[in-house]
Every structure is written in C-alpha cells, then in structure tokens.
mmCIF file of C-alpha atoms in Angstrom:
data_model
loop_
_atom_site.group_PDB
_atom_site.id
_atom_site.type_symbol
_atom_site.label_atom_id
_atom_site.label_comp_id
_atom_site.label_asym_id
_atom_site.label_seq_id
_atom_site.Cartn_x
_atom_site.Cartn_y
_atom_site.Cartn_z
ATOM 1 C CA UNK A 1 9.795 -4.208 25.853
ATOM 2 C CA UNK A 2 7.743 -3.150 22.994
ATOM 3 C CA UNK A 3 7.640 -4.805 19.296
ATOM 4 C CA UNK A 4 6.372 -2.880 16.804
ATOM 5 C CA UNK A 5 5.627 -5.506 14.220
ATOM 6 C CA UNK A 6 4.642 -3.573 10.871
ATOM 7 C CA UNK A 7 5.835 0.136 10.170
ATOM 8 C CA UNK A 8 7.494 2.001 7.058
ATOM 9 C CA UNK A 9 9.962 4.195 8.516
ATOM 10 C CA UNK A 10 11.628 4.418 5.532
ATOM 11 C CA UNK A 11 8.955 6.451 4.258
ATOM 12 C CA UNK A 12 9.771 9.762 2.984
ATOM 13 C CA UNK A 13 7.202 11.377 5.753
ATOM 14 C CA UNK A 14 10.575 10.319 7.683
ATOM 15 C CA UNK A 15 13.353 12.143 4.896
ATOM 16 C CA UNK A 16 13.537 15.233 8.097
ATOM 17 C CA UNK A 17 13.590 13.261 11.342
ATOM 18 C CA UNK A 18 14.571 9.216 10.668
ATOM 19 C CA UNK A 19 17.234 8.695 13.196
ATOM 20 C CA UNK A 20 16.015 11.352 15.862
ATOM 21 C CA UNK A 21 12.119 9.356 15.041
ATOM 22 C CA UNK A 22 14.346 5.962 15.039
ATOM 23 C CA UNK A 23 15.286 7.087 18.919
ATOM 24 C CA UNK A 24 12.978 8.283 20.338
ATOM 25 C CA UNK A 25 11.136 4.493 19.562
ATOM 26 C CA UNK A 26 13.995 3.288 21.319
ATOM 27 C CA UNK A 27 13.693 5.707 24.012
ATOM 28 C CA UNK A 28 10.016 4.974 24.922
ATOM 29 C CA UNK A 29 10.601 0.963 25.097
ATOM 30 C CA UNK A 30 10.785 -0.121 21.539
ATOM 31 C CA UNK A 31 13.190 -2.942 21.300
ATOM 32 C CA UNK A 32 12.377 -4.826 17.693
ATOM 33 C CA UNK A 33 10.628 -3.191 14.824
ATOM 34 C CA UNK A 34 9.943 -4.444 11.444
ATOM 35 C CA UNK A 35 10.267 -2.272 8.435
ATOM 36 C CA UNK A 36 8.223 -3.484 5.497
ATOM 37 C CA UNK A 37 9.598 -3.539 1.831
ATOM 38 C CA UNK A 38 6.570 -3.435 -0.514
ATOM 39 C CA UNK A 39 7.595 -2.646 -4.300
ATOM 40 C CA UNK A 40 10.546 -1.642 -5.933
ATOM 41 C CA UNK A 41 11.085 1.329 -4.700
ATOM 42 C CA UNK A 42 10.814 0.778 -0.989
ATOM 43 C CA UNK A 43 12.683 -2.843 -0.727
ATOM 44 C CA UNK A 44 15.988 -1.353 -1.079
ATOM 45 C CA UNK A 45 15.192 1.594 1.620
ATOM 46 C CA UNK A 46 13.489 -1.433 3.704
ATOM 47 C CA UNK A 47 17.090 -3.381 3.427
ATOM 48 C CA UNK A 48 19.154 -0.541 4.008
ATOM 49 C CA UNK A 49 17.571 0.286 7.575
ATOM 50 C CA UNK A 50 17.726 -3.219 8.400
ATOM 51 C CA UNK A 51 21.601 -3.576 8.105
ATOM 52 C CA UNK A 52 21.797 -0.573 9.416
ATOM 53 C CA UNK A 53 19.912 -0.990 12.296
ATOM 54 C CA UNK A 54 20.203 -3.769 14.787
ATOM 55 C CA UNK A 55 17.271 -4.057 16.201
ATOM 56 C CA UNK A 56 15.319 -3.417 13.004
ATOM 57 C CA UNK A 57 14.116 -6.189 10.583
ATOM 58 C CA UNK A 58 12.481 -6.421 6.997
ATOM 59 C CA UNK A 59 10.074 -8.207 5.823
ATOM 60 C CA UNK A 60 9.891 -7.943 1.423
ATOM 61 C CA UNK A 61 6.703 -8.587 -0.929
ATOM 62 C CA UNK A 62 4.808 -6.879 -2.917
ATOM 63 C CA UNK A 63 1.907 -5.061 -2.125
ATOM 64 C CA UNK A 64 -1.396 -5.474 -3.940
ATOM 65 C CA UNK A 65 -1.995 -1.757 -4.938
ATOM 66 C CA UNK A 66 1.204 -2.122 -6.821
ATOM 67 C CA UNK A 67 0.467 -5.564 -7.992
ATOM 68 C CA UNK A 68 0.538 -4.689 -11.969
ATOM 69 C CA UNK A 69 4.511 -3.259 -12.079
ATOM 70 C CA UNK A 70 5.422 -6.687 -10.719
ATOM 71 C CA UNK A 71 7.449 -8.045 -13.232
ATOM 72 C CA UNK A 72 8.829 -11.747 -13.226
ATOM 73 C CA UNK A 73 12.457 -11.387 -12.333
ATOM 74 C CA UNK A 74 10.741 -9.404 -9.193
ATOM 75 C CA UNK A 75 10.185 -12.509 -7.603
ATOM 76 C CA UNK A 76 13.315 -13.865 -8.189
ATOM 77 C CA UNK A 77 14.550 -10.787 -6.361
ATOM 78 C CA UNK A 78 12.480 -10.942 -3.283
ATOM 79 C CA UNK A 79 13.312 -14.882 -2.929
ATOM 80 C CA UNK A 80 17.270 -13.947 -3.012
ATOM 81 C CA UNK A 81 16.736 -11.339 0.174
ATOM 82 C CA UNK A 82 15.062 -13.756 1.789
ATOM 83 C CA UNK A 83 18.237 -15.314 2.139
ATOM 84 C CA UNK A 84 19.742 -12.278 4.565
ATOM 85 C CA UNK A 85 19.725 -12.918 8.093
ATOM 86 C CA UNK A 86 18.052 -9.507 8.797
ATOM 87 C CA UNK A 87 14.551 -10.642 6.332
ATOM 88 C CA UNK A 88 11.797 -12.372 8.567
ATOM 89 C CA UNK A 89 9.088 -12.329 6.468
ATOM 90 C CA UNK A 90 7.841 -12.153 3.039
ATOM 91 C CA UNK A 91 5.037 -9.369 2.908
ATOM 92 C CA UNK A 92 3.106 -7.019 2.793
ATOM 93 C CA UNK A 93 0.979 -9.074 0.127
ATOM 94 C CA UNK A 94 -2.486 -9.682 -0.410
ATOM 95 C CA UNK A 95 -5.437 -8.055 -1.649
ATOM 96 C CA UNK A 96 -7.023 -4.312 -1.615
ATOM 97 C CA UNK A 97 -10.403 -3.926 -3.488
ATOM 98 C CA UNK A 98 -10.596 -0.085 -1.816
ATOM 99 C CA UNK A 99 -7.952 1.522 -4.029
ATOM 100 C CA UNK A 100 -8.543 0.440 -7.905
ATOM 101 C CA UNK A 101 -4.624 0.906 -9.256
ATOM 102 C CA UNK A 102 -4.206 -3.188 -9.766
ATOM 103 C CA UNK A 103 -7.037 -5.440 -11.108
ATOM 104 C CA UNK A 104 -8.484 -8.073 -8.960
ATOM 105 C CA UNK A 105 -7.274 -11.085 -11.267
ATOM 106 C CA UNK A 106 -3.742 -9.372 -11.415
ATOM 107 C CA UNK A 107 -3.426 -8.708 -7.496
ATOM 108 C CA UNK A 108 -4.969 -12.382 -6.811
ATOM 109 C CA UNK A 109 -2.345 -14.172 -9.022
ATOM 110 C CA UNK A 110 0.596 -12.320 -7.658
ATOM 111 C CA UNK A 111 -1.002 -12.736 -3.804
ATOM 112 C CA UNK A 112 -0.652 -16.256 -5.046
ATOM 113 C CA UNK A 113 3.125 -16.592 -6.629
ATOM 114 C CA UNK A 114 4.061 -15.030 -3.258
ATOM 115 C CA UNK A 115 2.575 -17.591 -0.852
ATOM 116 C CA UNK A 116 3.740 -20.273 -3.252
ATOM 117 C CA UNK A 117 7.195 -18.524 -3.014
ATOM 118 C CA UNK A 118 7.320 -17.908 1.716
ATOM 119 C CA UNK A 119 6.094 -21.853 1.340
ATOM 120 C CA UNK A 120 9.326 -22.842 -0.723
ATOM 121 C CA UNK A 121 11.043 -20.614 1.941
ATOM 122 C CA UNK A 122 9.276 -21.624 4.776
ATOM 123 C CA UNK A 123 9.085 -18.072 5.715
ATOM 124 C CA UNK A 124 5.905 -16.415 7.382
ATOM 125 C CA UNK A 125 3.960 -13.913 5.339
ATOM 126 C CA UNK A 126 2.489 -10.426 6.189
ATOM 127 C CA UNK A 127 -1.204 -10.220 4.568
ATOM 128 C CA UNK A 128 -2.327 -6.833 3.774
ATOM 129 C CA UNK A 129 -6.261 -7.211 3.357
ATOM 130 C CA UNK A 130 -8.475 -3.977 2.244
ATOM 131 C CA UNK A 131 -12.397 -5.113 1.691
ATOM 132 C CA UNK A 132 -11.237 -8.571 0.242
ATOM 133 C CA UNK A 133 -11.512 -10.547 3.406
ATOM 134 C CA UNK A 134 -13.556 -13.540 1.292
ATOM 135 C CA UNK A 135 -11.233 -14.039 -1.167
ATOM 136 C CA UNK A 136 -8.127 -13.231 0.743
ATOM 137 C CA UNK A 137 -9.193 -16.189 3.134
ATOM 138 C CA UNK A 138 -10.291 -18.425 0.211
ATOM 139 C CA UNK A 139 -6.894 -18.254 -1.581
ATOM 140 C CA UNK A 140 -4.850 -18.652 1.917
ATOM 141 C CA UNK A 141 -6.959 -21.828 1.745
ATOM 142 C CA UNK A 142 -6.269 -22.891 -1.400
ATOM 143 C CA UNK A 143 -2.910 -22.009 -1.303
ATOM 144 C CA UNK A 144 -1.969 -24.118 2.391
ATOM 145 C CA UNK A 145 -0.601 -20.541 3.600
ATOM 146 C CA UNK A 146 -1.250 -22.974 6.826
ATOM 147 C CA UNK A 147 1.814 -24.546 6.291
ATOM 148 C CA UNK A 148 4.035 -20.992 7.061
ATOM 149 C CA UNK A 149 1.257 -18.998 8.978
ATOM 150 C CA UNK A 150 2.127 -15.399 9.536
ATOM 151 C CA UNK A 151 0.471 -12.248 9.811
ATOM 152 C CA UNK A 152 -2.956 -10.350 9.730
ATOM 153 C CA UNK A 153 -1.779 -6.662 9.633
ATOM 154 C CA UNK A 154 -4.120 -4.129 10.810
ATOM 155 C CA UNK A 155 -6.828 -6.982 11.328
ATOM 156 C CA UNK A 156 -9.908 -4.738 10.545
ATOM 157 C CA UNK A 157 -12.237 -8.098 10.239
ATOM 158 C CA UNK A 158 -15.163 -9.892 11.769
ATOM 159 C CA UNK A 159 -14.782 -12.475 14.611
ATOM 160 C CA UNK A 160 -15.820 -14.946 11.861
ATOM 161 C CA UNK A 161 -12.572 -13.949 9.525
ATOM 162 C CA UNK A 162 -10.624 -14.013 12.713
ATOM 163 C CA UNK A 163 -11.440 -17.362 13.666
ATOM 164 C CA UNK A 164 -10.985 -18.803 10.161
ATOM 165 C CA UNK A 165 -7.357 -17.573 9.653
ATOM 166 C CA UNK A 166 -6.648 -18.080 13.609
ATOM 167 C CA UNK A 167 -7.314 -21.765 12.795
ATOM 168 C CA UNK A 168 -5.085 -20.936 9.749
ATOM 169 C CA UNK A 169 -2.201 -20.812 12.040
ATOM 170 C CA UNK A 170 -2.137 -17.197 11.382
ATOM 171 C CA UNK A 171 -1.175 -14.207 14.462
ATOM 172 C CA UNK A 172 -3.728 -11.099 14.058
ATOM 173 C CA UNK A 173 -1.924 -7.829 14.925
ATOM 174 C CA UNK A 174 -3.740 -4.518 15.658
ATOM 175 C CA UNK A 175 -2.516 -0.668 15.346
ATOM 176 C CA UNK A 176 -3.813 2.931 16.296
ATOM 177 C CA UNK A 177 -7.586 1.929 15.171
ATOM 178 C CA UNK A 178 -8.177 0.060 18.588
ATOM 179 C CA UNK A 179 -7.528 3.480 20.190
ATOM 180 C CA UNK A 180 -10.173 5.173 18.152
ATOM 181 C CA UNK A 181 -13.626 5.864 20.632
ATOM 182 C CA UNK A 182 -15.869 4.630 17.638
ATOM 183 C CA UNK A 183 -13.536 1.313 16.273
ATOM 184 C CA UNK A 184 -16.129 -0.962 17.686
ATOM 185 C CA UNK A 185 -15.135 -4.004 15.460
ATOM 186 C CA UNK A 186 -11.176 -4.614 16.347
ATOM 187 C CA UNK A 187 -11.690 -3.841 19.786
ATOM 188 C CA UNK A 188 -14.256 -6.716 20.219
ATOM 189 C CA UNK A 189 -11.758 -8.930 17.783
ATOM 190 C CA UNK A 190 -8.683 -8.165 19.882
ATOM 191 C CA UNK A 191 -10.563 -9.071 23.569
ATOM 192 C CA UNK A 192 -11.403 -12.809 21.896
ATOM 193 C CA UNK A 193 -8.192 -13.402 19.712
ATOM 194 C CA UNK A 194 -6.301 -15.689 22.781
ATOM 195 C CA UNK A 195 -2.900 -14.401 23.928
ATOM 196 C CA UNK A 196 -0.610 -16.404 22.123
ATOM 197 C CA UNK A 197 -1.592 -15.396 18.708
ATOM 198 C CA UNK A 198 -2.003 -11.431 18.776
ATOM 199 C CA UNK A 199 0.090 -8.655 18.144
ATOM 200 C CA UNK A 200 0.307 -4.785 18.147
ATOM 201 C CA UNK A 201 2.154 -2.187 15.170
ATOM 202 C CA UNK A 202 1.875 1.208 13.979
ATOM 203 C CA UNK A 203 1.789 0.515 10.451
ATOM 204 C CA UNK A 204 3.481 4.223 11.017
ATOM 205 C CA UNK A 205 3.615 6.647 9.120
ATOM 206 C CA UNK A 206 -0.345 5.753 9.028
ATOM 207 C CA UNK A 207 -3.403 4.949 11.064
ATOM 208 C CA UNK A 208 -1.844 7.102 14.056
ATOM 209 C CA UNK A 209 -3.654 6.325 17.456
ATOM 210 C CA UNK A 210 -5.249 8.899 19.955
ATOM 211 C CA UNK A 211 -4.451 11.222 21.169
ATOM 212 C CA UNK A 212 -2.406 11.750 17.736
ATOM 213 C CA UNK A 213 -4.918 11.217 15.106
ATOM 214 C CA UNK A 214 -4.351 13.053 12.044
ATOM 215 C CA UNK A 215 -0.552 13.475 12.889
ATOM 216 C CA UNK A 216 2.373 11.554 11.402
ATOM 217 C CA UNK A 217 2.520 8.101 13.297
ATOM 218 C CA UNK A 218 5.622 6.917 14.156
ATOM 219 C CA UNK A 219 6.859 3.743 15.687
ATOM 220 C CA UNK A 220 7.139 5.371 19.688
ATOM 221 C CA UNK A 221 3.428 5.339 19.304
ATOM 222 C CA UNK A 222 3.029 1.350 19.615
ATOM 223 C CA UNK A 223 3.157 2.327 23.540
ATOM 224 C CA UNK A 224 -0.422 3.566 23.221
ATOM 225 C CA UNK A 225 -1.201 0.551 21.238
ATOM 226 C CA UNK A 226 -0.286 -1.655 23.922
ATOM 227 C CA UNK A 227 -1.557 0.399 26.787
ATOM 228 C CA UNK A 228 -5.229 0.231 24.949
ATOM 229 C CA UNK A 229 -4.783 -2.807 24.322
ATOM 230 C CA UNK A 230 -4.179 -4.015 27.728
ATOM 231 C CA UNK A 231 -6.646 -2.077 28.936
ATOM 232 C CA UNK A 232 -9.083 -4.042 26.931
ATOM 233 C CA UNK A 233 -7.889 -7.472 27.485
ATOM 234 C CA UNK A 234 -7.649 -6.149 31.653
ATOM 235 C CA UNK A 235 -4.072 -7.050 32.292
ATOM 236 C CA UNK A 236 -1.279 -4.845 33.244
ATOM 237 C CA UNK A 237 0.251 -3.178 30.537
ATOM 238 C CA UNK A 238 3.716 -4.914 31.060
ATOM 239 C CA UNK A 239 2.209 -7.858 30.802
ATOM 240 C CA UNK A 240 0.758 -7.327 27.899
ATOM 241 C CA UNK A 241 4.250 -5.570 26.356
ATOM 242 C CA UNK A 242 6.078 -9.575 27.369
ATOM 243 C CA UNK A 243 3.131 -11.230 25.160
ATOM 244 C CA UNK A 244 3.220 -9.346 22.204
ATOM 245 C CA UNK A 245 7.220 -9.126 22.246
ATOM 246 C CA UNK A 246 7.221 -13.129 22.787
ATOM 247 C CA UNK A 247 4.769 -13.812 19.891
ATOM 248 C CA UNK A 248 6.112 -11.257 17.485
ATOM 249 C CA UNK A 249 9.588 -13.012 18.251
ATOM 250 C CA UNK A 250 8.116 -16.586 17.778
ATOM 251 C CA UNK A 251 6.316 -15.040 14.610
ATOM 252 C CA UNK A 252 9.621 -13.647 13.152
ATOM 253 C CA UNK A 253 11.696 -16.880 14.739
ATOM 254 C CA UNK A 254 14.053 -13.503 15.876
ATOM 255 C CA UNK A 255 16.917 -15.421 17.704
#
C-alpha cells in the first residue's frame, strides 16, 4: 500500500492522460492519494476528482503565491467544503518568499485567517513553505497551529526547523528530492524525523524523482519515493509503505 499524500492531478499537464495516469497509480500500489485545491481555479477540479474518485481525497486552501486574489467570501467558501466527507485537510497554505506574485504582509495575514479557520474546524493543515521557514514557524507559533497539527509538504528544512514543528505536533512528508544524488539536506532530515510522524508524496506534476527527473511526475512515482526512502531509514520497503500509509491515514483521520 502506497499513500501519496500531496499531488495535483488535476493539473492540466494531466488534460491528455488523467484516468489512464489515475491507473496506472493504482496499478503500481497506490491506494489513497490526496489532490490539493489551492485557489479558485483548482478547488473545483480538486472537488470534482474527489467525488469522483474513491480513493482520492482533497484537501482546499489557498496557496501563498496566489495570496493577493483571495477575496473575503473565499474563506467562507473553503470553510463550507470542509464540511464534505471527501475534504481532509485545509491547505496548501503558507508562505513562499522565492516567487514575488503576493507580498509578504498579504501572504502572512491570509497564512493566518486560514489556521485560525482548520482550528475552528479542527481540521489539519498542509503548509507550503518556500525560503520562509522563520516566519512560517513563528506564525504556526503564534497562531497554536499545535492544536490541529498537520503537514510539512516537501520538507526542504534544517534538522533545527524539523524539530521545532515536530514538537509542533506537525508530520514532515518528503517527495522526488530525497531521490536526487546531491539533496544532502532532506535525506539527513528524513533518517532523524522518527517513524510515526513522516510521510512520502509526489507533489506530481512537479519535483519528479530519479530516474525521471525533468519528466512529468505523476502519482505512480511515490513507489520510488518510498523505496529511497526505505533505503535510507534501512528497513524493507514494505515496511516502510505500512508506516507512511498508517500515518498519512491518522494524519487525514481517513476512516
């Protein structure tokens, strides 16, 4: 059983291939995927796969980059799909200092309505977090994001951010970049972050792993996620597969 917590297959990289790309996930092990919802645009596509799809999920924010269209009744939006059966999470939100599209004060305050918003839910919340990892963990501070927990996607951190949102209550989850031969940093991460709290994704159609690099990623590639990763924390790969299902299913509270 593979999970492949974080991935965007309603991308239109996908427009060609979705429901042959869809299978042949399911073909190689995939048994629970998340499809993440991140603006106006993509929420709706993000909903539609998930009722479409059994054993596909959503999780609905508003990403940084696209922080400044966010308009108030937005939020009202996202909170009413929370309330379907298929949404697990509210995300991806958070910061991103790399591309300059949204101003820092503008992405911080609506990183902020949105935690205030998954607490009111008690719903976990997918952080997206591009060169902002100070602030990012200061306002999950000051905002008791504790009290949901939730996700580090693509965790591209130190061991020092690690530790501070592990004690967060928060799961770190890792994608293609831990297959790269130079990604020094979130393969030494991943072999300390303890069992119970760590996750794998595609984050598809992006950050494809080896031997794919520079291809479309898709969500069949999580199996060379998790066979890295086992390799590096030196336990067989199905073992490894059980973990990550089990935690992304606690994560998700997928019944």
């Amino acid at each position: 059983m593979l999970f492949d917590t974080h991935t965007h297959l309603d991308n239109e990289a996908f427009n060609e291939d979705r429901e042959a790309v869809i299978a042949h996930a399911a073909e190689q092990g995939v048994t629970r995927m998340v499809n993440v919802g991140f603006n106006r645009e993509t929420i709706p596509t993000t909903m539609a796969l998930a009722e479409k799809y059994d054993f596909i999920y959503a999780a609905v924010g508003w990403h940084p980059v696209d922080a400044i269209t966010m308009k108030p009744e937005d939020i009202d939006w996202i909170a009413e799909l929370a309330k379907h059966d298929k949404v697990v999470a509210i995300g991806e939100i958070g910061l991103d200092y790399h591309w300059d599209t949204s101003p820092k004060d503008v992405q911080q305050r609506v990183f902020r309505q949105q935690i205030g918003l998954a607490r009111e839910l008690n719903m976990p919340i997918v952080i997206h977090n591009r060169e902002a990892h100070e602030d990012v963990v200061r306002i999950l501070r000051e905002e008791k994001a504790s009290e949901v927990g939730g996700i580090m996607h693509s965790f591209s951190g130190s061991w020092e951010t690690a530790k501070m949102c592990l004690d967060m209550g928060f799961y770190l989850s890792f994608g293609g970049p831990i297959t790269f031969k130079n990604a020094k940093q979130p393969k030494e991460v991943l072999v300390k972050v303890p069992n119970d709290r760590l996750l794998i994704e595609t984050d598809s159609p992006y950050l494809t792993p080896h031997p794919f690099r520079g291809k479309r990623n898709e969500s069949a590639h999580v199996r060379l996620v998790a066979e890295a990763g086992a390799q590096l924390k030196g336990m067989e790969y199905e073992e490894f597969c059980r973990i990550t299902t089990e935690n992304g299913v606690t994560c998700f509270d997928i019944r």
